[in-house]
Short mmCIF file of C-alpha atoms in Angstrom, two decimals:
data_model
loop_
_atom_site.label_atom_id
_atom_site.label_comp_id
_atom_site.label_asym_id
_atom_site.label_seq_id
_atom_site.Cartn_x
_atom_site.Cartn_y
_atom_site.Cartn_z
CA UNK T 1 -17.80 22.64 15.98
CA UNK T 2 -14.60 20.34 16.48
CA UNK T 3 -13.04 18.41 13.48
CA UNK T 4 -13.58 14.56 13.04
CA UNK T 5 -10.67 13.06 12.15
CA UNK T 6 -10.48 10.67 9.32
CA UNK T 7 -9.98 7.83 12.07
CA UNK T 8 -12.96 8.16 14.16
CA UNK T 9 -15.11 6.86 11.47
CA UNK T 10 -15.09 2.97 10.81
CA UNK T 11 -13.60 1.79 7.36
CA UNK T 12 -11.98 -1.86 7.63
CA UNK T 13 -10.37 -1.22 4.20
CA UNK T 14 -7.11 -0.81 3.98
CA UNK T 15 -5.19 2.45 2.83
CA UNK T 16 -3.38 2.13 -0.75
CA UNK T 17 -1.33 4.44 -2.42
CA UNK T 18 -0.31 4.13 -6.59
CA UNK T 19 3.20 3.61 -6.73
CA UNK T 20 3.02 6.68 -9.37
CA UNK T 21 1.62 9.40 -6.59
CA UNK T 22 4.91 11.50 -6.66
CA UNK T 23 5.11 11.78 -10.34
CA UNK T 24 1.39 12.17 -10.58
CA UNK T 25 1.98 15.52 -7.97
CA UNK T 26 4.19 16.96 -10.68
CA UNK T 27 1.94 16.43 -12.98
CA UNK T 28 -1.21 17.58 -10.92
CA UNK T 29 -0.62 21.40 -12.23
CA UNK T 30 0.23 20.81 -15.59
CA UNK T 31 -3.32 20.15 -17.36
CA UNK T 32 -5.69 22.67 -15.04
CA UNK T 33 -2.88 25.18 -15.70
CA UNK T 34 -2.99 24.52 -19.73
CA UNK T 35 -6.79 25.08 -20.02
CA UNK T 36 -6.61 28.24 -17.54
CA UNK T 37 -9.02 26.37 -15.15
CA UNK T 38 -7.43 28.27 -11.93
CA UNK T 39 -7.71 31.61 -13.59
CA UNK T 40 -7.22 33.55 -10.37
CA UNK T 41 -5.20 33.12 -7.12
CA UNK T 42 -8.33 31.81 -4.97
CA UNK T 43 -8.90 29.27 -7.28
CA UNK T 44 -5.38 28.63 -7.54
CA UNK T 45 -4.87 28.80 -3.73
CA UNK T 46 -7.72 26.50 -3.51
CA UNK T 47 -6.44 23.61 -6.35
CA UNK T 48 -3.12 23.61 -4.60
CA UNK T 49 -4.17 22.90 -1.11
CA UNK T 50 -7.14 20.35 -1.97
CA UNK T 51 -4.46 18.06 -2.96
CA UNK T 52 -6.29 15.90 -5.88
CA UNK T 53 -3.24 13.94 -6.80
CA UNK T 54 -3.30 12.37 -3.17
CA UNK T 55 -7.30 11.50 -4.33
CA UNK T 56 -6.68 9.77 -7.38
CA UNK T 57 -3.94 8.04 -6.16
CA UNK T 58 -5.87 6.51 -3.23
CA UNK T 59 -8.74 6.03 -4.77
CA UNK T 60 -6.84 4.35 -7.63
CA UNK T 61 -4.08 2.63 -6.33
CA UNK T 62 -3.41 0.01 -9.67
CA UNK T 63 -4.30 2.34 -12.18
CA UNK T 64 -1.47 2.53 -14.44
CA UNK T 65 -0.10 6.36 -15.02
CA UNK T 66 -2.19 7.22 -18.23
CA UNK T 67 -5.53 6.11 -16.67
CA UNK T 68 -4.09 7.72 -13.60
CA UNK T 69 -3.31 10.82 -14.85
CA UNK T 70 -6.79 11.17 -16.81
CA UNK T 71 -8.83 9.76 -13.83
CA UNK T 72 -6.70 13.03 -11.80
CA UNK T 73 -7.94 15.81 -14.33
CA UNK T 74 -11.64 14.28 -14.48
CA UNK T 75 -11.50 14.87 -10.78
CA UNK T 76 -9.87 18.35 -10.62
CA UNK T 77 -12.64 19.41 -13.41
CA UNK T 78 -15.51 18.30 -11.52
CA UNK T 79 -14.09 19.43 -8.41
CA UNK T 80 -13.18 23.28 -9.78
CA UNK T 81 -16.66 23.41 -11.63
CA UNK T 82 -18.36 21.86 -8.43
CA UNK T 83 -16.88 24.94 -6.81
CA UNK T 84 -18.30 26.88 -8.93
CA UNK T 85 -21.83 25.68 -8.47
CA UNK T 86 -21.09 25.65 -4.71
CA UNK T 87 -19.22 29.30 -4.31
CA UNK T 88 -19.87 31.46 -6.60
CA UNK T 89 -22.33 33.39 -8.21
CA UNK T 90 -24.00 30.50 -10.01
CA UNK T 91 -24.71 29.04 -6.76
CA UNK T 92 -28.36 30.66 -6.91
CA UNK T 93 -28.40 30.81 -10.74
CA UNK T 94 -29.89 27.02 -10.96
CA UNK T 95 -31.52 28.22 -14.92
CA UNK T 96 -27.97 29.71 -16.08
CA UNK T 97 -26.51 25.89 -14.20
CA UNK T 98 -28.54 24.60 -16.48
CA UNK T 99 -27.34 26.27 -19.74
CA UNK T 100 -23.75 25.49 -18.50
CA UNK T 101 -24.71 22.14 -17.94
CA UNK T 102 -26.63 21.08 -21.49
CA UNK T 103 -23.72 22.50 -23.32
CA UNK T 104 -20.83 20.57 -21.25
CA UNK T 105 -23.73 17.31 -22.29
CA UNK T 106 -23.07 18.25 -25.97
CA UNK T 107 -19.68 18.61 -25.65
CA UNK T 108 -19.22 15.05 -24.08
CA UNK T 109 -21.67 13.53 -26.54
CA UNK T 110 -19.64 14.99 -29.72
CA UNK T 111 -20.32 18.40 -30.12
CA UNK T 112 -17.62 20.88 -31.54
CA UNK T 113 -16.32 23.57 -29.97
CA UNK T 114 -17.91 27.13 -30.59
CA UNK T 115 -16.63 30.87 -29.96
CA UNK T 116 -18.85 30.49 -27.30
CA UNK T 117 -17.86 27.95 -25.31
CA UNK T 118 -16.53 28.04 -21.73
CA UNK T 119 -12.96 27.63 -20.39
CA UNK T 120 -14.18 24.37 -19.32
CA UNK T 121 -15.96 23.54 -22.47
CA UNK T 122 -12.13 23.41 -23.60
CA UNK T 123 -11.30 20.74 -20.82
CA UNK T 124 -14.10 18.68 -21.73
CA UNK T 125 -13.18 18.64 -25.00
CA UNK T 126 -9.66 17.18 -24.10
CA UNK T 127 -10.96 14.56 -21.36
CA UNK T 128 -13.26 13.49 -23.76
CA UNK T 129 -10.57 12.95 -26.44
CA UNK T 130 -8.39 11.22 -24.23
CA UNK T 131 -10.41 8.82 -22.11
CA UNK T 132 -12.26 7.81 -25.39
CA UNK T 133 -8.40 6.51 -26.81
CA UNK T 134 -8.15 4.02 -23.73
CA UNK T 135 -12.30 3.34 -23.31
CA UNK T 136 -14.82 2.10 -25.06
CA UNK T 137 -17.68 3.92 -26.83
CA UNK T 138 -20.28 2.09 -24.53
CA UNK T 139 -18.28 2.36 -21.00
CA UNK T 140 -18.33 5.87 -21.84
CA UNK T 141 -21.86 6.89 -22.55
CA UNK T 142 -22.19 5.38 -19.22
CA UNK T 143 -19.55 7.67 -17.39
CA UNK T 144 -21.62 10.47 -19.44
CA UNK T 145 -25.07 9.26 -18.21
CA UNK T 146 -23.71 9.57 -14.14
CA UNK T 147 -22.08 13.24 -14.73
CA UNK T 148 -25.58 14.19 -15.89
CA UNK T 149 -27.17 13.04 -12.69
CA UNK T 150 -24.36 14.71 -10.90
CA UNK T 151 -25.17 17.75 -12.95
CA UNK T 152 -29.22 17.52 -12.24
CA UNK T 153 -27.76 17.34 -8.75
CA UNK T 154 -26.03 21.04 -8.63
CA UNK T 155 -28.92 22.49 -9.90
CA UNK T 156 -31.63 20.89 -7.60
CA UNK T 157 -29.31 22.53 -4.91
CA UNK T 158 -29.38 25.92 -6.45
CA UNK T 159 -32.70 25.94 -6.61
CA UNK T 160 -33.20 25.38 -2.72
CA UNK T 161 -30.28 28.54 -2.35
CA UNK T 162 -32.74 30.28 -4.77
CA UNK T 163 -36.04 29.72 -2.85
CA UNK T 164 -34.64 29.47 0.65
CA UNK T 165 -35.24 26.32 1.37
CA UNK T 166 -33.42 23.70 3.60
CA UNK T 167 -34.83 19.93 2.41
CA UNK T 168 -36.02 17.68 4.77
CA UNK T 169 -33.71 14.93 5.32
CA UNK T 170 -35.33 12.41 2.53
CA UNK T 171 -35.17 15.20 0.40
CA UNK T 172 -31.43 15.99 0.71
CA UNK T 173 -30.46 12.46 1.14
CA UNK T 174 -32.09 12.09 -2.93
CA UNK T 175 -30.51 15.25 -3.46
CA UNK T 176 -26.76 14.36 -2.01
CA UNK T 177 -26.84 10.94 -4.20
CA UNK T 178 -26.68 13.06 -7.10
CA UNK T 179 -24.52 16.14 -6.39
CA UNK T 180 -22.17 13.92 -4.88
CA UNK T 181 -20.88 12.30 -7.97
CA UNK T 182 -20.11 9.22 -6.60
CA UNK T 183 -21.25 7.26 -9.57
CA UNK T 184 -19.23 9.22 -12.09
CA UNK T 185 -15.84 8.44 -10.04
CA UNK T 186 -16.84 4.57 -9.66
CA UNK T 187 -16.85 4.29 -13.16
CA UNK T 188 -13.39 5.59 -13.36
CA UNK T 189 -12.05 2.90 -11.43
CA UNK T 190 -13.06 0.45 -13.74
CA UNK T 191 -11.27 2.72 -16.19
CA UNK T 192 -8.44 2.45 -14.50
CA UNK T 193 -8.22 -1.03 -13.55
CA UNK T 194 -8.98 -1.53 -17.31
CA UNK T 195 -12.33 -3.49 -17.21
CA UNK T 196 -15.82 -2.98 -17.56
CA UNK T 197 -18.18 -4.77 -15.84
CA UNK T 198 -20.90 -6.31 -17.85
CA UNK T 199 -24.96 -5.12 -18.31
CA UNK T 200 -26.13 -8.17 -16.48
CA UNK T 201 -23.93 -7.02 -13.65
CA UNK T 202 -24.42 -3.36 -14.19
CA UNK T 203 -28.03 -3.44 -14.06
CA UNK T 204 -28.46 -6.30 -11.14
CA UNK T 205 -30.10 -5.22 -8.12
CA UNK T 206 -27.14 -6.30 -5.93
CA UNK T 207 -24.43 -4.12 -7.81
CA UNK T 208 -26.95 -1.39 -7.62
CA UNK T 209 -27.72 -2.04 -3.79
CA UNK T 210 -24.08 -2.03 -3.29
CA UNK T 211 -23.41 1.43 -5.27
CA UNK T 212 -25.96 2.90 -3.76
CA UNK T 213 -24.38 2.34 0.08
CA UNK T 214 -21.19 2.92 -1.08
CA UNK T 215 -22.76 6.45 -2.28
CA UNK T 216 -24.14 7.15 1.02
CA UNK T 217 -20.90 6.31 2.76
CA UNK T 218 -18.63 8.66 0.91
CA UNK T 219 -21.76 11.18 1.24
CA UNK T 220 -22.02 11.25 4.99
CA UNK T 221 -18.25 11.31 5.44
CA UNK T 222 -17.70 14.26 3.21
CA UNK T 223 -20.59 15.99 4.99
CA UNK T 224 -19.16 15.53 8.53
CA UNK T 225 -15.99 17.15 7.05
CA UNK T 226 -17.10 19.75 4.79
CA UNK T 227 -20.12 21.03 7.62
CA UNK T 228 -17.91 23.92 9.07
CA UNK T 229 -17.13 25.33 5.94
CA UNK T 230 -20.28 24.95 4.18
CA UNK T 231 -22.31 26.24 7.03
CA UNK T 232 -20.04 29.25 7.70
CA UNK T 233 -20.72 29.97 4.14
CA UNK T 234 -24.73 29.48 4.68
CA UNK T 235 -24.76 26.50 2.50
CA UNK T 236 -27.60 24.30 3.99
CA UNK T 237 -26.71 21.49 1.54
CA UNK T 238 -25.33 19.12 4.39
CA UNK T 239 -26.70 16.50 6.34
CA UNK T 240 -24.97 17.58 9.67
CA UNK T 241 -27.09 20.99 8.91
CA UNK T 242 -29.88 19.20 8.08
CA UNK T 243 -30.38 16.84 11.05
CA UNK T 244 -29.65 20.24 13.21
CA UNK T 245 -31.88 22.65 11.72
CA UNK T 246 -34.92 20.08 11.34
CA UNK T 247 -34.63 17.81 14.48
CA UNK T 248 -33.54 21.18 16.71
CA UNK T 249 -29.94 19.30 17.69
CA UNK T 250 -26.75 20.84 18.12
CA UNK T 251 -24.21 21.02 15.37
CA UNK T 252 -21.87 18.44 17.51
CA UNK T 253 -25.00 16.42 18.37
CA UNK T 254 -25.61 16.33 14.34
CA UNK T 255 -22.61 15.50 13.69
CA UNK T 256 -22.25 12.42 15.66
CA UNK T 257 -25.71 11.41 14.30
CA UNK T 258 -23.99 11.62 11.04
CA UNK T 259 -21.02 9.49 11.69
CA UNK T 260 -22.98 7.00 13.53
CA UNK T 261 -25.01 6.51 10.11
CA UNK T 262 -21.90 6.86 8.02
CA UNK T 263 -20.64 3.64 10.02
CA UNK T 264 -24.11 1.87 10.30
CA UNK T 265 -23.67 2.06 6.58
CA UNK T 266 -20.05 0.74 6.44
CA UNK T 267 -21.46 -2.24 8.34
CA UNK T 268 -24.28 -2.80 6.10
CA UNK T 269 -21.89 -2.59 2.98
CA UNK T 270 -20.17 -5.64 4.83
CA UNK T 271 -23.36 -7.80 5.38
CA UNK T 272 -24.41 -7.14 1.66
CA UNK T 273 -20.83 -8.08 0.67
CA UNK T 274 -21.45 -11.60 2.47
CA UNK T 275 -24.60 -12.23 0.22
CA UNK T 276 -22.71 -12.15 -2.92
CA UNK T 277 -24.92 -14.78 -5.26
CA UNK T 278 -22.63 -16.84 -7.59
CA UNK T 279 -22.64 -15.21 -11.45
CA UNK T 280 -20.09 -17.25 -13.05
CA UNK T 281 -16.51 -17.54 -13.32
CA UNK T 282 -15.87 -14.45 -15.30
CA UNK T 283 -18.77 -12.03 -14.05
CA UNK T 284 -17.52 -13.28 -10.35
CA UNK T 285 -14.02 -11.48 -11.51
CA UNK T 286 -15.33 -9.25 -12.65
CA UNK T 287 -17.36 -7.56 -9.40
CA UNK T 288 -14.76 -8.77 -7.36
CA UNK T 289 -12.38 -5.94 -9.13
CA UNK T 290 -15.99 -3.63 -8.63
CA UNK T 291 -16.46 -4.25 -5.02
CA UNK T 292 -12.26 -3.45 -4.85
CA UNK T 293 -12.85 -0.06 -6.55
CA UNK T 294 -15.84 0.95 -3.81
CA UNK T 295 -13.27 -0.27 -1.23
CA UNK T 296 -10.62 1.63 -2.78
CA UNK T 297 -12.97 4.98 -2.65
CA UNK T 298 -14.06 4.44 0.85
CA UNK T 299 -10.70 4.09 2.45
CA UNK T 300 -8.96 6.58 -0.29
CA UNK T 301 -11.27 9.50 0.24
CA UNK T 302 -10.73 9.49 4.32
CA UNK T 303 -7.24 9.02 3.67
CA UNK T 304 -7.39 12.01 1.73
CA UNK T 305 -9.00 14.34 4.34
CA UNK T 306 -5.82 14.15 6.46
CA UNK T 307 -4.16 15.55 3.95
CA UNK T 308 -6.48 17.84 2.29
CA UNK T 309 -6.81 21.14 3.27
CA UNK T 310 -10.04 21.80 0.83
CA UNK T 311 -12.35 21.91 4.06
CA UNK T 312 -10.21 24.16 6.43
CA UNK T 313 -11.94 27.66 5.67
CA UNK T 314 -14.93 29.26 3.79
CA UNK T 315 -13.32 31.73 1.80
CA UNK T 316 -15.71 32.75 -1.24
CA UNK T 317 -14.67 32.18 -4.74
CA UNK T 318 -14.29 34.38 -6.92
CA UNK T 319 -16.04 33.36 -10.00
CA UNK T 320 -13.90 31.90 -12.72
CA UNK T 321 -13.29 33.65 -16.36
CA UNK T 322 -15.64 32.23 -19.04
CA UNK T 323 -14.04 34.32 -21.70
CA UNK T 324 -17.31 35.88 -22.52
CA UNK T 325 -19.74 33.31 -23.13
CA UNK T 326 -22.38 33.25 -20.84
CA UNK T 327 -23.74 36.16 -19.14
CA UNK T 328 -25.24 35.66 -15.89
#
């Protein structure tokens, strides 16, 4: 199957990069290395070549370096423990996900650590620390609330690997909205451009219209450029798979399907953008910077893909040291 490149899908938004994406590439190492996170050299390999800093820095390009660096390592945990749930054993262990995932829940909602916890039990602990010195109690029982749907996500998918099953395409689209994380990374930006947008705003249909397309759009663009990898590692957790195995296409003829919805998408995020009702002088500020952060993660992840090298090959991961605390 050839390789879309980045530019063959519509995004009017233009590319950004934080003036602090050097430094932050220094940096990138520095925290996954302290909590042993890459604790062997195909997790290592696999960190080094994704290129996260290049992420964060796109996606967040007037974050300030704190928020910047923090935003980074929330993004390099949920990417290494997405791999995880994607490439390793625990890929078909959806009831061991679970346990894995309850206790990370805990940890985020004020748990202390135990000789049993997890490598990344150790991260959380930190991230948690940190982002709650620069956030606010209620922004962050928010961000918590979106990595548990991302969480319910990973294990809906290992239970399909467990029972064989590819989902129709309703099915996985329901499915992708959660295992994608998009939600979770959203939030960040208003983390790191230092606002939080109100409940009236939070909970409106519109901002929820708009978060849901902007979901879809990062979906269906990460699924036309992860499909070679994931299917050569029989992952059927793609749309480009989906469409192919259920409507009898080819994988190219899929995958064109795919970016023409990806940009039908992009289009409809425009028209909805045109509709904006009138909240007020502040609240109109304040989705304004929103609507920015969704642009900012559009653009920033296909930016990223021409310099990532995450999706060039399906080696299998080893799974990662948990320092005995959870057999599986």
């Amino acid at each position: 199957m050839n390789q879309l490149l980045s530019h063959d899908l519509y995004c009017p938004f233009p590319s950004q990069t934080n003036k602090y994406v050097d430094v932050l590439e220094e940096y990138s190492l520095e925290w996954v290395l302290r909590f042993n996170l890459l604790t062997n050299e195909s997790t290592y390999k696999r960190f080094c070549k994704s290129k996260f800093f290049f992420l964060a820095a796109s996606a967040y390009p007037d974050s300030n370096f704190e928020e910047l660096k923090i935003a980074h390592d929330w993004l390099s945990w949920v990417f290494i423990w997405d791999d995880q749930c994607d490439l390793s054993e625990l890929k078909k262990k959806p009831e061991v996900l679970k346990n894995f995932h309850q206790r990370y829940l805990e940890i985020l909602n004020g748990a202390e650590l135990t000789s049993q916890d997890t490598l990344f039990s150790h991260a959380l602990i930190d991230l948690r620390q940190r982002t709650l010195q620069r956030a606010s109690v209620k922004w962050f029982k928010y961000f918590v609330n979106y990595l548990k749907d991302y969480f319910c996500g990973c294990v809906q998918e290992a239970n399909n690997r467990t029972k064989g099953i590819v989902p129709d395409v309703d099915t996985y689209i329901k499915i992708r909205r959660s295992s994608v994380g998009v939600y979770a990374v959203l939030a960040l930006a208003e983390f790191c451009n230092q606002f939080m947008i109100p409940d009236v705003l939070r909970n409106h249909y519109f901002v929820k219209k708009l978060e849901l397309i902007t979901t879809d759009i990062i979906s269906w663009s990460n699924d036309i450029f992860s499909a070679s990898r994931e299917i050569a590692s029989g992952d059927v957790h793609n749309l480009v798979f989906v469409l192919h195995y259920h409507n009898q296409i080819s994988l190219e003829e899929a995958t064109k399907q795919v970016a023409e919805i990806h940009d039908k998408e992009v289009y409809s995020l425009l028209s909805l953008e045109s509709f904006i009702p009138c909240f007020g002088k502040e609240l109109d500020v304040d989705i304004a910077k929103y609507i920015s952060g969704m642009h900012s993660w559009i653009r920033g992840n296909l930016d990223w893909y021409s310099h990532s090298f995450r999706y060039h090959n399906s080696e299998r991961l080893e799974l990662t040291e948990f320092n005995n605390k959870i057999t599986l």
